[in-house]
PDB file of C-alpha atoms in Angstrom:
ATOM      1  CA  VAL G   1      13.876  13.053   3.280  1.00 33.00           C
ATOM      2  CA  VAL G   2      11.978  14.028   0.515  1.00 35.00           C
ATOM      3  CA  SER G   3      12.806  17.596   0.895  1.00 36.00           C
ATOM      4  CA  ALA G   4      13.734  18.404  -2.548  1.00 35.00           C
ATOM      5  CA  ARG G   5      11.271  17.159  -3.912  1.00 36.00           C
ATOM      6  CA  ARG G   6       8.926  19.285  -2.213  1.00 34.00           C
ATOM      7  CA  THR G   7      10.948  22.360  -3.228  1.00 33.00           C
ATOM      8  CA  ARG G   8      10.130  21.201  -6.755  1.00 34.00           C
ATOM      9  CA  LEU G   9       6.562  20.957  -6.194  1.00 34.00           C
ATOM     10  CA  ARG G  10       6.620  24.235  -4.465  1.00 35.00           C
ATOM     11  CA  ARG G  11       8.957  26.196  -7.259  1.00 35.00           C
ATOM     12  CA  GLU G  12       7.378  25.422 -10.497  1.00 38.00           C
ATOM     13  CA  PRO G  13       4.656  23.315 -12.156  1.00 39.00           C
ATOM     14  CA  LEU G  14       4.530  20.125 -13.017  1.00 37.00           C
ATOM     15  CA  SER G  15       4.106  18.182 -15.735  1.00 38.00           C
ATOM     16  CA  LYS G  16       2.222  15.100 -16.897  1.00 39.00           C
ATOM     17  CA  SER G  17       5.058  13.046 -16.700  1.00 38.00           C
ATOM     18  CA  PHE G  18       6.747  13.886 -13.758  1.00 35.00           C
ATOM     19  CA  TRP G  19       3.565  12.784 -11.895  1.00 36.00           C
ATOM     20  CA  ASN G  20       3.884   9.466 -13.632  1.00 38.00           C
ATOM     21  CA  VAL G  21       7.632   8.928 -12.056  1.00 37.00           C
ATOM     22  CA  LYS G  22       5.909   9.839  -8.929  1.00 39.00           C
ATOM     23  CA  ARG G  23       3.153   7.571  -8.581  1.00 38.00           C
ATOM     24  CA  SER G  24       6.384   4.670  -8.822  1.00 52.00           C
ATOM     25  CA  LEU G  25       7.549   5.771  -5.841  1.00 76.00           C
ATOM     26  CA  VAL G  26       4.916   4.454  -3.374  1.00 90.00           C
ATOM     27  CA  LEU G  27       4.035   7.471  -1.165  1.00 95.00           C
ATOM     28  CA  LYS G  28       2.315   7.128   1.853  1.00 97.00           C
ATOM     29  CA  GLN G  29       0.365   9.122   4.643  1.00 97.00           C
ATOM     30  CA  LEU G  30       0.128   6.840   7.463  1.00 97.00           C
ATOM     31  CA  GLU G  31       1.124   6.678  11.086  1.00 98.00           C
ATOM     32  CA  THR G  32       4.915   5.949  11.752  1.00 98.00           C
ATOM     33  CA  SER G  33       4.333   2.987  13.480  1.00 98.00           C
ATOM     34  CA  ARG G  34       1.847   1.453  10.441  1.00 98.00           C
ATOM     35  CA  ALA G  35       5.527   2.618   8.103  1.00 98.00           C
ATOM     36  CA  ILE G  36       7.486   0.804  10.359  1.00 98.00           C
ATOM     37  CA  ALA G  37       5.413  -2.346  10.406  1.00 98.00           C
ATOM     38  CA  GLU G  38       5.367  -2.382   6.908  1.00 98.00           C
ATOM     39  CA  THR G  39       8.825  -1.736   6.567  1.00 98.00           C
ATOM     40  CA  VAL G  40       9.516  -4.352   8.993  1.00 98.00           C
ATOM     41  CA  ALA G  41       7.143  -7.255   6.650  1.00 98.00           C
ATOM     42  CA  GLN G  42       9.267  -6.168   3.734  1.00 98.00           C
ATOM     43  CA  CYS G  43      12.800  -7.600   5.011  1.00 98.00           C
ATOM     44  CA  ARG G  44      11.104 -10.593   5.398  1.00 98.00           C
ATOM     45  CA  PRO G  45      10.734 -11.851   9.574  1.00 98.00           C
ATOM     46  CA  GLU G  46      10.126 -15.607  10.584  1.00 98.00           C
ATOM     47  CA  VAL G  47       8.928 -14.658  13.632  1.00 98.00           C
ATOM     48  CA  VAL G  48       7.588 -11.559  15.153  1.00 98.00           C
ATOM     49  CA  CYS G  49       6.659 -12.394  19.202  1.00 97.00           C
ATOM     50  CA  ALA G  50       4.442  -9.675  20.666  1.00 94.00           C
ATOM     51  CA  TYR G  51       3.215  -7.892  23.504  1.00 97.00           C
ATOM     52  CA  PRO G  52       1.514  -5.013  23.734  1.00 96.00           C
ATOM     53  CA  ILE G  53       2.840  -1.599  25.501  1.00 97.00           C
ATOM     54  CA  THR G  54       2.394   1.613  24.743  1.00 97.00           C
ATOM     55  CA  PRO G  55       3.400   3.519  22.436  1.00 98.00           C
ATOM     56  CA  GLN G  56       4.697   0.386  20.345  1.00 97.00           C
ATOM     57  CA  THR G  57       1.633  -1.373  20.385  1.00 98.00           C
ATOM     58  CA  HIS G  58       0.867  -0.088  17.086  1.00 98.00           C
ATOM     59  CA  ILE G  59       3.579  -1.837  15.610  1.00 98.00           C
ATOM     60  CA  VAL G  60       3.043  -5.050  16.527  1.00 98.00           C
ATOM     61  CA  GLU G  61      -0.867  -4.709  15.799  1.00 98.00           C
ATOM     62  CA  GLY G  62       0.134  -3.829  12.445  1.00 98.00           C
ATOM     63  CA  LEU G  63       2.514  -6.506  11.374  1.00 98.00           C
ATOM     64  CA  ALA G  64      -0.412  -8.978  12.895  1.00 98.00           C
ATOM     65  CA  ASP G  65      -2.771  -7.432  10.604  1.00 98.00           C
ATOM     66  CA  ILE G  66      -0.222  -7.280   7.254  1.00 98.00           C
ATOM     67  CA  ILE G  67       0.436 -11.545   8.380  1.00 97.00           C
ATOM     68  CA  ARG G  68      -3.226 -12.167   8.952  1.00 96.00           C
ATOM     69  CA  GLU G  69      -4.086 -10.528   5.246  1.00 96.00           C
ATOM     70  CA  GLY G  70      -1.053 -13.042   3.992  1.00 96.00           C
ATOM     71  CA  ASP G  71       0.818 -10.161   3.016  1.00 96.00           C
ATOM     72  CA  LEU G  72       4.228 -11.561   4.848  1.00 96.00           C
ATOM     73  CA  LYS G  73       4.343 -15.444   3.862  1.00 95.00           C
ATOM     74  CA  ASN G  74       6.409 -17.762   5.902  1.00 96.00           C
ATOM     75  CA  CYS G  75       6.110 -15.501   9.362  1.00 98.00           C
ATOM     76  CA  GLU G  76       5.099 -16.945  12.327  1.00 98.00           C
ATOM     77  CA  PHE G  77       3.203 -14.291  14.799  1.00 98.00           C
ATOM     78  CA  ILE G  78       3.441 -15.190  18.407  1.00 98.00           C
ATOM     79  CA  ASN G  79       1.300 -13.801  21.293  1.00 97.00           C
ATOM     80  CA  VAL G  80       3.221 -14.510  24.559  1.00 97.00           C
ATOM     81  CA  GLU G  81       2.451 -13.566  27.913  1.00 97.00           C
ATOM     82  CA  SER G  82       5.144 -11.244  28.992  1.00 97.00           C
ATOM     83  CA  GLU G  83       7.502  -9.005  27.192  1.00 97.00           C
ATOM     84  CA  PHE G  84      10.415 -11.073  28.951  1.00 98.00           C
ATOM     85  CA  ALA G  85       8.805 -13.963  26.882  1.00 98.00           C
ATOM     86  CA  ALA G  86       8.924 -11.676  23.754  1.00 98.00           C
ATOM     87  CA  LEU G  87      12.071 -11.319  23.966  1.00 98.00           C
ATOM     88  CA  SER G  88      12.767 -15.423  24.737  1.00 98.00           C
ATOM     89  CA  VAL G  89      10.875 -16.478  22.157  1.00 98.00           C
ATOM     90  CA  ALA G  90      12.661 -14.415  19.615  1.00 98.00           C
ATOM     91  CA  ILE G  91      16.023 -15.820  20.996  1.00 97.00           C
ATOM     92  CA  GLY G  92      14.573 -19.239  20.405  1.00 96.00           C
ATOM     93  CA  ALA G  93      13.984 -18.425  17.129  1.00 97.00           C
ATOM     94  CA  SER G  94      17.327 -16.767  16.153  1.00 97.00           C
ATOM     95  CA  ALA G  95      18.714 -20.136  17.783  1.00 95.00           C
ATOM     96  CA  ALA G  96      17.090 -21.927  15.589  1.00 94.00           C
ATOM     97  CA  GLY G  97      17.830 -19.952  12.412  1.00 95.00           C
ATOM     98  CA  ALA G  98      15.141 -17.684  11.822  1.00 97.00           C
ATOM     99  CA  ARG G  99      14.782 -13.722  10.733  1.00 98.00           C
ATOM    100  CA  ALA G 100      13.436 -12.764  14.391  1.00 98.00           C
ATOM    101  CA  TYR G 101      11.789  -9.557  15.801  1.00 98.00           C
ATOM    102  CA  THR G 102      10.043  -7.944  18.436  1.00 98.00           C
ATOM    103  CA  ALA G 103       9.340  -4.605  20.050  1.00 98.00           C
ATOM    104  CA  THR G 104       8.786  -3.458  23.237  1.00 98.00           C
ATOM    105  CA  ALA G 105       8.844   0.045  25.482  1.00 98.00           C
ATOM    106  CA  SER G 106      10.211   1.305  28.936  1.00 98.00           C
ATOM    107  CA  GLN G 107       9.060  -1.278  31.783  1.00 97.00           C
ATOM    108  CA  GLY G 108       8.697  -3.923  29.178  1.00 98.00           C
ATOM    109  CA  LEU G 109      12.094  -3.433  28.126  1.00 98.00           C
ATOM    110  CA  LEU G 110      13.277  -3.442  31.690  1.00 98.00           C
ATOM    111  CA  PHE G 111      10.992  -6.140  32.283  1.00 98.00           C
ATOM    112  CA  MET G 112      13.164  -8.347  29.158  1.00 97.00           C
ATOM    113  CA  ALA G 113      16.850  -7.283  30.556  1.00 98.00           C
ATOM    114  CA  GLU G 114      17.849 -10.341  31.335  1.00 97.00           C
ATOM    115  CA  ALA G 115      16.928 -11.890  28.136  1.00 98.00           C
ATOM    116  CA  VAL G 116      18.225  -8.601  26.594  1.00 98.00           C
ATOM    117  CA  TYR G 117      21.722  -9.405  27.651  1.00 97.00           C
ATOM    118  CA  ASN G 118      21.411 -12.947  26.848  1.00 96.00           C
ATOM    119  CA  ALA G 119      20.959 -11.981  23.674  1.00 97.00           C
ATOM    120  CA  SER G 120      23.877 -10.096  23.135  1.00 96.00           C
ATOM    121  CA  GLY G 121      25.826 -12.459  24.463  1.00 94.00           C
ATOM    122  CA  LEU G 122      24.408 -15.345  22.430  1.00 94.00           C
ATOM    123  CA  GLY G 123      25.644 -13.443  19.253  1.00 95.00           C
ATOM    124  CA  LEU G 124      21.759 -13.654  18.224  1.00 96.00           C
ATOM    125  CA  PRO G 125      20.793 -10.872  15.167  1.00 97.00           C
ATOM    126  CA  ILE G 126      18.075 -10.230  16.815  1.00 98.00           C
ATOM    127  CA  VAL G 127      16.033  -6.636  16.060  1.00 98.00           C
ATOM    128  CA  MET G 128      13.824  -4.891  18.313  1.00 98.00           C
ATOM    129  CA  THR G 129      12.109  -1.525  18.155  1.00 98.00           C
ATOM    130  CA  ILE G 130      12.164   0.553  21.037  1.00 98.00           C
ATOM    131  CA  GLY G 131       8.944   2.886  21.500  1.00 98.00           C
ATOM    132  CA  ASN G 132      10.953   5.530  23.725  1.00 98.00           C
ATOM    133  CA  ARG G 133       9.115   6.118  26.509  1.00 98.00           C
ATOM    134  CA  ALA G 134      10.050   7.326  30.845  1.00 97.00           C
ATOM    135  CA  ILE G 135      10.356   4.614  33.112  1.00 96.00           C
ATOM    136  CA  GLY G 136       8.070   4.779  36.676  1.00 92.00           C
ATOM    137  CA  ALA G 137       7.290   5.841  39.217  1.00 92.00           C
ATOM    138  CA  PRO G 138       4.954   8.058  38.357  1.00 95.00           C
ATOM    139  CA  ILE G 139       3.526   6.112  35.989  1.00 94.00           C
ATOM    140  CA  ASN G 140       4.898   8.321  32.418  1.00 95.00           C
ATOM    141  CA  ILE G 141       3.599   7.173  28.893  1.00 96.00           C
ATOM    142  CA  TRP G 142       5.786   9.724  27.681  1.00 96.00           C
ATOM    143  CA  ASN G 143       8.910  10.146  25.752  1.00 96.00           C
ATOM    144  CA  ASP G 144      11.810   9.780  27.879  1.00 95.00           C
ATOM    145  CA  HIS G 145      15.550   7.382  26.755  1.00 96.00           C
ATOM    146  CA  SER G 146      15.605   6.234  30.417  1.00 96.00           C
ATOM    147  CA  ASP G 147      14.479   2.877  28.845  1.00 97.00           C
ATOM    148  CA  SER G 148      16.802   2.321  26.195  1.00 97.00           C
ATOM    149  CA  MET G 149      19.610   4.096  28.190  1.00 96.00           C
ATOM    150  CA  SER G 150      19.769   1.556  30.601  1.00 97.00           C
ATOM    151  CA  MET G 151      19.993  -1.128  27.921  1.00 97.00           C
ATOM    152  CA  ARG G 152      23.400   1.010  27.001  1.00 95.00           C
ATOM    153  CA  ASP G 153      26.285  -1.394  28.254  1.00 94.00           C
ATOM    154  CA  ALA G 154      24.216  -4.614  27.448  1.00 96.00           C
ATOM    155  CA  GLY G 155      25.495  -5.716  24.183  1.00 95.00           C
ATOM    156  CA  TRP G 156      23.123  -4.123  21.685  1.00 98.00           C
ATOM    157  CA  ILE G 157      23.521  -1.711  18.815  1.00 97.00           C
ATOM    158  CA  GLN G 158      20.846   1.108  19.446  1.00 97.00           C
ATOM    159  CA  LEU G 159      20.026   3.064  16.192  1.00 97.00           C
ATOM    160  CA  PHE G 160      18.091   6.626  16.796  1.00 95.00           C
ATOM    161  CA  ALA G 161      15.746   7.447  14.623  1.00 96.00           C
ATOM    162  CA  GLU G 162      15.432  11.431  13.997  1.00 94.00           C
ATOM    163  CA  THR G 163      12.140  11.080  11.610  1.00 96.00           C
ATOM    164  CA  PRO G 164       8.721   9.146   9.978  1.00 98.00           C
ATOM    165  CA  GLN G 165      10.971   8.126   7.194  1.00 98.00           C
ATOM    166  CA  GLU G 166      14.045   7.071   9.834  1.00 97.00           C
ATOM    167  CA  SER G 167      12.270   5.399  11.762  1.00 98.00           C
ATOM    168  CA  ALA G 168      10.824   2.687   9.050  1.00 98.00           C
ATOM    169  CA  ASP G 169      14.131   2.833   6.961  1.00 98.00           C
ATOM    170  CA  LEU G 170      16.640   1.915   9.989  1.00 98.00           C
ATOM    171  CA  HIS G 171      14.890  -1.114  10.429  1.00 98.00           C
ATOM    172  CA  ILE G 172      16.446  -2.413   6.859  1.00 98.00           C
ATOM    173  CA  ILE G 173      19.939  -1.056   8.090  1.00 98.00           C
ATOM    174  CA  ALA G 174      19.469  -2.933  10.972  1.00 98.00           C
ATOM    175  CA  PHE G 175      18.402  -6.399   9.484  1.00 98.00           C
ATOM    176  CA  LEU G 176      21.555  -6.002   7.884  1.00 98.00           C
ATOM    177  CA  LEU G 177      23.505  -4.604  10.411  1.00 98.00           C
ATOM    178  CA  ALA G 178      22.912  -7.602  12.748  1.00 98.00           C
ATOM    179  CA  GLU G 179      23.115 -10.360  10.529  1.00 98.00           C
ATOM    180  CA  GLU G 180      26.363  -9.189   9.167  1.00 97.00           C
ATOM    181  CA  LEU G 181      28.244  -8.545  12.869  1.00 97.00           C
ATOM    182  CA  SER G 182      25.888 -11.580  14.456  1.00 96.00           C
ATOM    183  CA  CYS G 183      24.556  -8.766  17.125  1.00 97.00           C
ATOM    184  CA  PRO G 184      20.707  -7.864  18.407  1.00 98.00           C
ATOM    185  CA  VAL G 185      20.468  -4.298  16.764  1.00 98.00           C
ATOM    186  CA  MET G 186      17.918  -2.120  18.692  1.00 98.00           C
ATOM    187  CA  VAL G 187      16.063   0.668  16.556  1.00 98.00           C
ATOM    188  CA  CYS G 188      14.907   3.595  19.382  1.00 98.00           C
ATOM    189  CA  VAL G 189      11.565   5.405  18.114  1.00 98.00           C
ATOM    190  CA  ASP G 190      10.460   8.590  20.143  1.00 97.00           C
ATOM    191  CA  GLY G 191       7.385   7.540  21.608  1.00 97.00           C
ATOM    192  CA  PHE G 192       4.515   9.753  20.245  1.00 98.00           C
ATOM    193  CA  ILE G 193       6.608  12.532  19.129  1.00 97.00           C
ATOM    194  CA  LEU G 194       7.435   9.898  16.148  1.00 98.00           C
ATOM    195  CA  THR G 195       5.472   6.789  16.723  1.00 98.00           C
ATOM    196  CA  HIS G 196       2.187   8.164  16.749  1.00 98.00           C
ATOM    197  CA  ALA G 197       3.025  11.052  13.782  1.00 98.00           C
ATOM    198  CA  TYR G 198       1.811  10.909  11.020  1.00 98.00           C
ATOM    199  CA  ASP G 199       2.975  11.413   7.820  1.00 97.00           C
ATOM    200  CA  ARG G 200       4.429  11.418   4.605  1.00 97.00           C
ATOM    201  CA  VAL G 201       6.545   8.368   4.072  1.00 98.00           C
ATOM    202  CA  GLU G 202       8.305   6.198   0.652  1.00 97.00           C
ATOM    203  CA  PHE G 203       8.037   3.519   0.860  1.00 97.00           C
ATOM    204  CA  SER G 204      11.031   1.020  -1.698  1.00 96.00           C
ATOM    205  CA  THR G 205       9.278  -1.985  -3.835  1.00 96.00           C
ATOM    206  CA  GLN G 206       9.799  -5.613  -1.991  1.00 96.00           C
ATOM    207  CA  GLU G 207      12.394  -6.509  -4.966  1.00 96.00           C
ATOM    208  CA  GLU G 208      14.293  -3.222  -4.078  1.00 97.00           C
ATOM    209  CA  VAL G 209      14.511  -4.449  -0.185  1.00 97.00           C
ATOM    210  CA  ASP G 210      15.378  -8.041  -1.904  1.00 97.00           C
ATOM    211  CA  ALA G 211      17.917  -6.678  -3.401  1.00 97.00           C
ATOM    212  CA  PHE G 212      19.346  -5.146  -0.102  1.00 98.00           C
ATOM    213  CA  LEU G 213      19.015  -6.943   2.285  1.00 98.00           C
ATOM    214  CA  PRO G 214      19.317 -11.074   1.387  1.00 96.00           C
ATOM    215  CA  PRO G 215      17.960 -14.252   3.246  1.00 95.00           C
ATOM    216  CA  TYR G 216      19.135 -14.890   6.581  1.00 94.00           C
ATOM    217  CA  THR G 217      21.981 -17.021   7.048  1.00 91.00           C
ATOM    218  CA  PRO G 218      22.479 -17.882  10.262  1.00 89.00           C
ATOM    219  CA  ARG G 219      26.045 -18.988  11.783  1.00 84.00           C
ATOM    220  CA  GLN G 220      25.243 -20.914  14.461  1.00 81.00           C
ATOM    221  CA  VAL G 221      21.581 -23.233  14.292  1.00 88.00           C
ATOM    222  CA  LEU G 222      19.834 -25.374  17.007  1.00 89.00           C
ATOM    223  CA  ASP G 223      19.288 -28.569  15.362  1.00 88.00           C
ATOM    224  CA  PRO G 224      17.652 -31.512  17.023  1.00 90.00           C
ATOM    225  CA  ALA G 225      19.853 -33.746  13.879  1.00 92.00           C
ATOM    226  CA  ASP G 226      23.096 -32.207  15.626  1.00 91.00           C
ATOM    227  CA  PRO G 227      22.947 -31.355  19.490  1.00 91.00           C
ATOM    228  CA  VAL G 228      24.284 -28.454  20.502  1.00 87.00           C
ATOM    229  CA  SER G 229      24.321 -26.621  23.803  1.00 86.00           C
ATOM    230  CA  ILE G 230      24.523 -22.834  23.585  1.00 86.00           C
ATOM    231  CA  GLY G 231      25.133 -20.307  26.591  1.00 85.00           C
ATOM    232  CA  ALA G 232      26.500 -22.945  28.565  1.00 86.00           C
ATOM    233  CA  MET G 233      28.330 -22.001  31.455  1.00 91.00           C
ATOM    234  CA  VAL G 234      32.189 -20.639  30.892  1.00 91.00           C
ATOM    235  CA  GLY G 235      34.571 -19.628  33.531  1.00 93.00           C
ATOM    236  CA  PRO G 236      35.789 -16.078  34.047  1.00 93.00           C
ATOM    237  CA  GLU G 237      38.572 -16.411  31.314  1.00 90.00           C
ATOM    238  CA  ALA G 238      36.281 -17.368  28.660  1.00 91.00           C
ATOM    239  CA  PHE G 239      33.488 -14.847  29.687  1.00 93.00           C
ATOM    240  CA  THR G 240      36.028 -12.137  29.434  1.00 93.00           C
ATOM    241  CA  GLU G 241      36.892 -13.018  25.599  1.00 92.00           C
ATOM    242  CA  VAL G 242      33.246 -12.952  24.909  1.00 90.00           C
ATOM    243  CA  ARG G 243      32.799 -10.073  26.422  1.00 92.00           C
ATOM    244  CA  TYR G 244      35.398  -8.443  24.523  1.00 94.00           C
ATOM    245  CA  LEU G 245      33.572  -9.842  21.307  1.00 93.00           C
ATOM    246  CA  SER G 246      31.285  -7.974  22.030  1.00 93.00           C
ATOM    247  CA  HIS G 247      32.706  -5.309  22.507  1.00 95.00           C
ATOM    248  CA  HIS G 248      34.721  -5.898  19.206  1.00 96.00           C
ATOM    249  CA  LYS G 249      31.504  -6.466  17.218  1.00 96.00           C
ATOM    250  CA  GLN G 250      30.766  -2.288  18.340  1.00 95.00           C
ATOM    251  CA  LEU G 251      33.966  -1.061  17.518  1.00 96.00           C
ATOM    252  CA  ARG G 252      33.008  -3.060  13.911  1.00 97.00           C
ATOM    253  CA  ALA G 253      30.006  -1.262  13.684  1.00 97.00           C
ATOM    254  CA  LEU G 254      31.879   2.150  14.030  1.00 96.00           C
ATOM    255  CA  ASP G 255      32.903   1.432  10.379  1.00 96.00           C
ATOM    256  CA  ARG G 256      30.130  -0.513   8.996  1.00 97.00           C
ATOM    257  CA  ILE G 257      27.437   1.667   9.995  1.00 97.00           C
ATOM    258  CA  PRO G 258      28.579   4.985   7.841  1.00 97.00           C
ATOM    259  CA  GLU G 259      28.864   2.152   4.615  1.00 97.00           C
ATOM    260  CA  ILE G 260      25.939   0.567   5.539  1.00 98.00           C
ATOM    261  CA  SER G 261      24.294   4.111   5.254  1.00 97.00           C
ATOM    262  CA  GLU G 262      26.014   4.657   2.262  1.00 97.00           C
ATOM    263  CA  SER G 263      24.938   1.868   0.399  1.00 97.00           C
ATOM    264  CA  PHE G 264      21.434   2.626   1.364  1.00 98.00           C
ATOM    265  CA  ARG G 265      21.330   6.342   0.047  1.00 97.00           C
ATOM    266  CA  GLU G 266      23.118   4.587  -3.478  1.00 97.00           C
ATOM    267  CA  HIS G 267      20.669   2.139  -3.852  1.00 97.00           C
ATOM    268  CA  PHE G 268      17.297   3.251  -2.751  1.00 96.00           C
ATOM    269  CA  GLY G 269      17.904   7.346  -3.876  1.00 95.00           C
ATOM    270  CA  ARG G 270      17.152   8.279   0.092  1.00 95.00           C
ATOM    271  CA  SER G 271      19.486   9.189   2.885  1.00 95.00           C
ATOM    272  CA  CYS G 272      18.952   7.439   6.111  1.00 95.00           C
ATOM    273  CA  GLY G 273      21.249   6.348   8.911  1.00 90.00           C
ATOM    274  CA  GLY G 274      24.755   7.367  10.211  1.00 93.00           C
ATOM    275  CA  LEU G 275      26.845   7.817  12.968  1.00 92.00           C
ATOM    276  CA  LEU G 276      25.603  11.924  13.268  1.00 87.00           C
ATOM    277  CA  ARG G 277      24.436  14.529  11.576  1.00 85.00           C
ATOM    278  CA  ARG G 278      26.238  18.128  12.051  1.00 86.00           C
ATOM    279  CA  TYR G 279      24.486  21.328  12.576  1.00 87.00           C
ATOM    280  CA  ARG G 280      26.383  24.278  11.658  1.00 89.00           C
ATOM    281  CA  THR G 281      29.454  23.507  12.944  1.00 93.00           C
ATOM    282  CA  GLU G 282      31.626  24.913  10.133  1.00 94.00           C
ATOM    283  CA  ASP G 283      33.563  27.926  12.085  1.00 95.00           C
ATOM    284  CA  ALA G 284      32.268  26.349  16.173  1.00 95.00           C
ATOM    285  CA  GLN G 285      34.466  26.823  19.278  1.00 95.00           C
ATOM    286  CA  THR G 286      32.075  24.319  21.096  1.00 95.00           C
ATOM    287  CA  ILE G 287      30.434  21.072  19.886  1.00 93.00           C
ATOM    288  CA  VAL G 288      27.401  19.778  21.704  1.00 91.00           C
ATOM    289  CA  VAL G 289      26.463  16.196  20.852  1.00 88.00           C
ATOM    290  CA  ALA G 290      23.237  15.321  21.228  1.00 82.00           C
ATOM    291  CA  LEU G 291      21.391  12.082  21.480  1.00 75.00           C
ATOM    292  CA  GLY G 292      17.895  10.669  20.180  1.00 60.00           C
TER     293      GLY G 292
END
């Protein structure tokens, strides 16, 4: 992401004025999980639901520190008793009109499977980080995409990060995309390969993030003063319409993801996201498409 700046650092001596510009960019050398936590905090979630599972635990621990220290205000950090409860609480919070976030991995995602489908069926714009990890048995805490792939057809958009920088930045895009489409989004980050990697990450100011990601305006709100039911029983004809609506949101995302990614590049001065990256395809006869 900062390859051009690194090239300049290697090839030419730096003036004092250049260092002054560099200091304003807010560069930090830190663990990717902490970078994700700080970026999620800049997105101003109002409810963070947390249950630990390797390799995503450092993300919610980082958010807990940020909230406890008062750096993220007007946010409730809720410790729950399971991964199923984590997403269930996020569903309740989102349905009540709050910007909600949680994170999980591996068996934790399988445990919350019922809630995963409920979140998309209700059209709730929850953002959830997946620290991609293999599914047992045997128990394996290392990187594998079987967890997020098991939820491929659950109605969530899945964004896969390539680098520590992108692991953080994709969360800003995820909240914007989720709230625009009323559709939940997973940000998938390779377990250990990314979650526990240390690298230099560039952060934007809170003002820049606020200008790109507006306050959450819910389209449906549970209000005791105006009671309604959500997720009530429907017949086959209505259920088919709901499932088609979920499919339609995915099709809209195919157009909006490149557009939002380009807006991100113009706003923050660094690239992030998009649908795919080409590598030496100009004269290729066969192209291999790889995920994650």
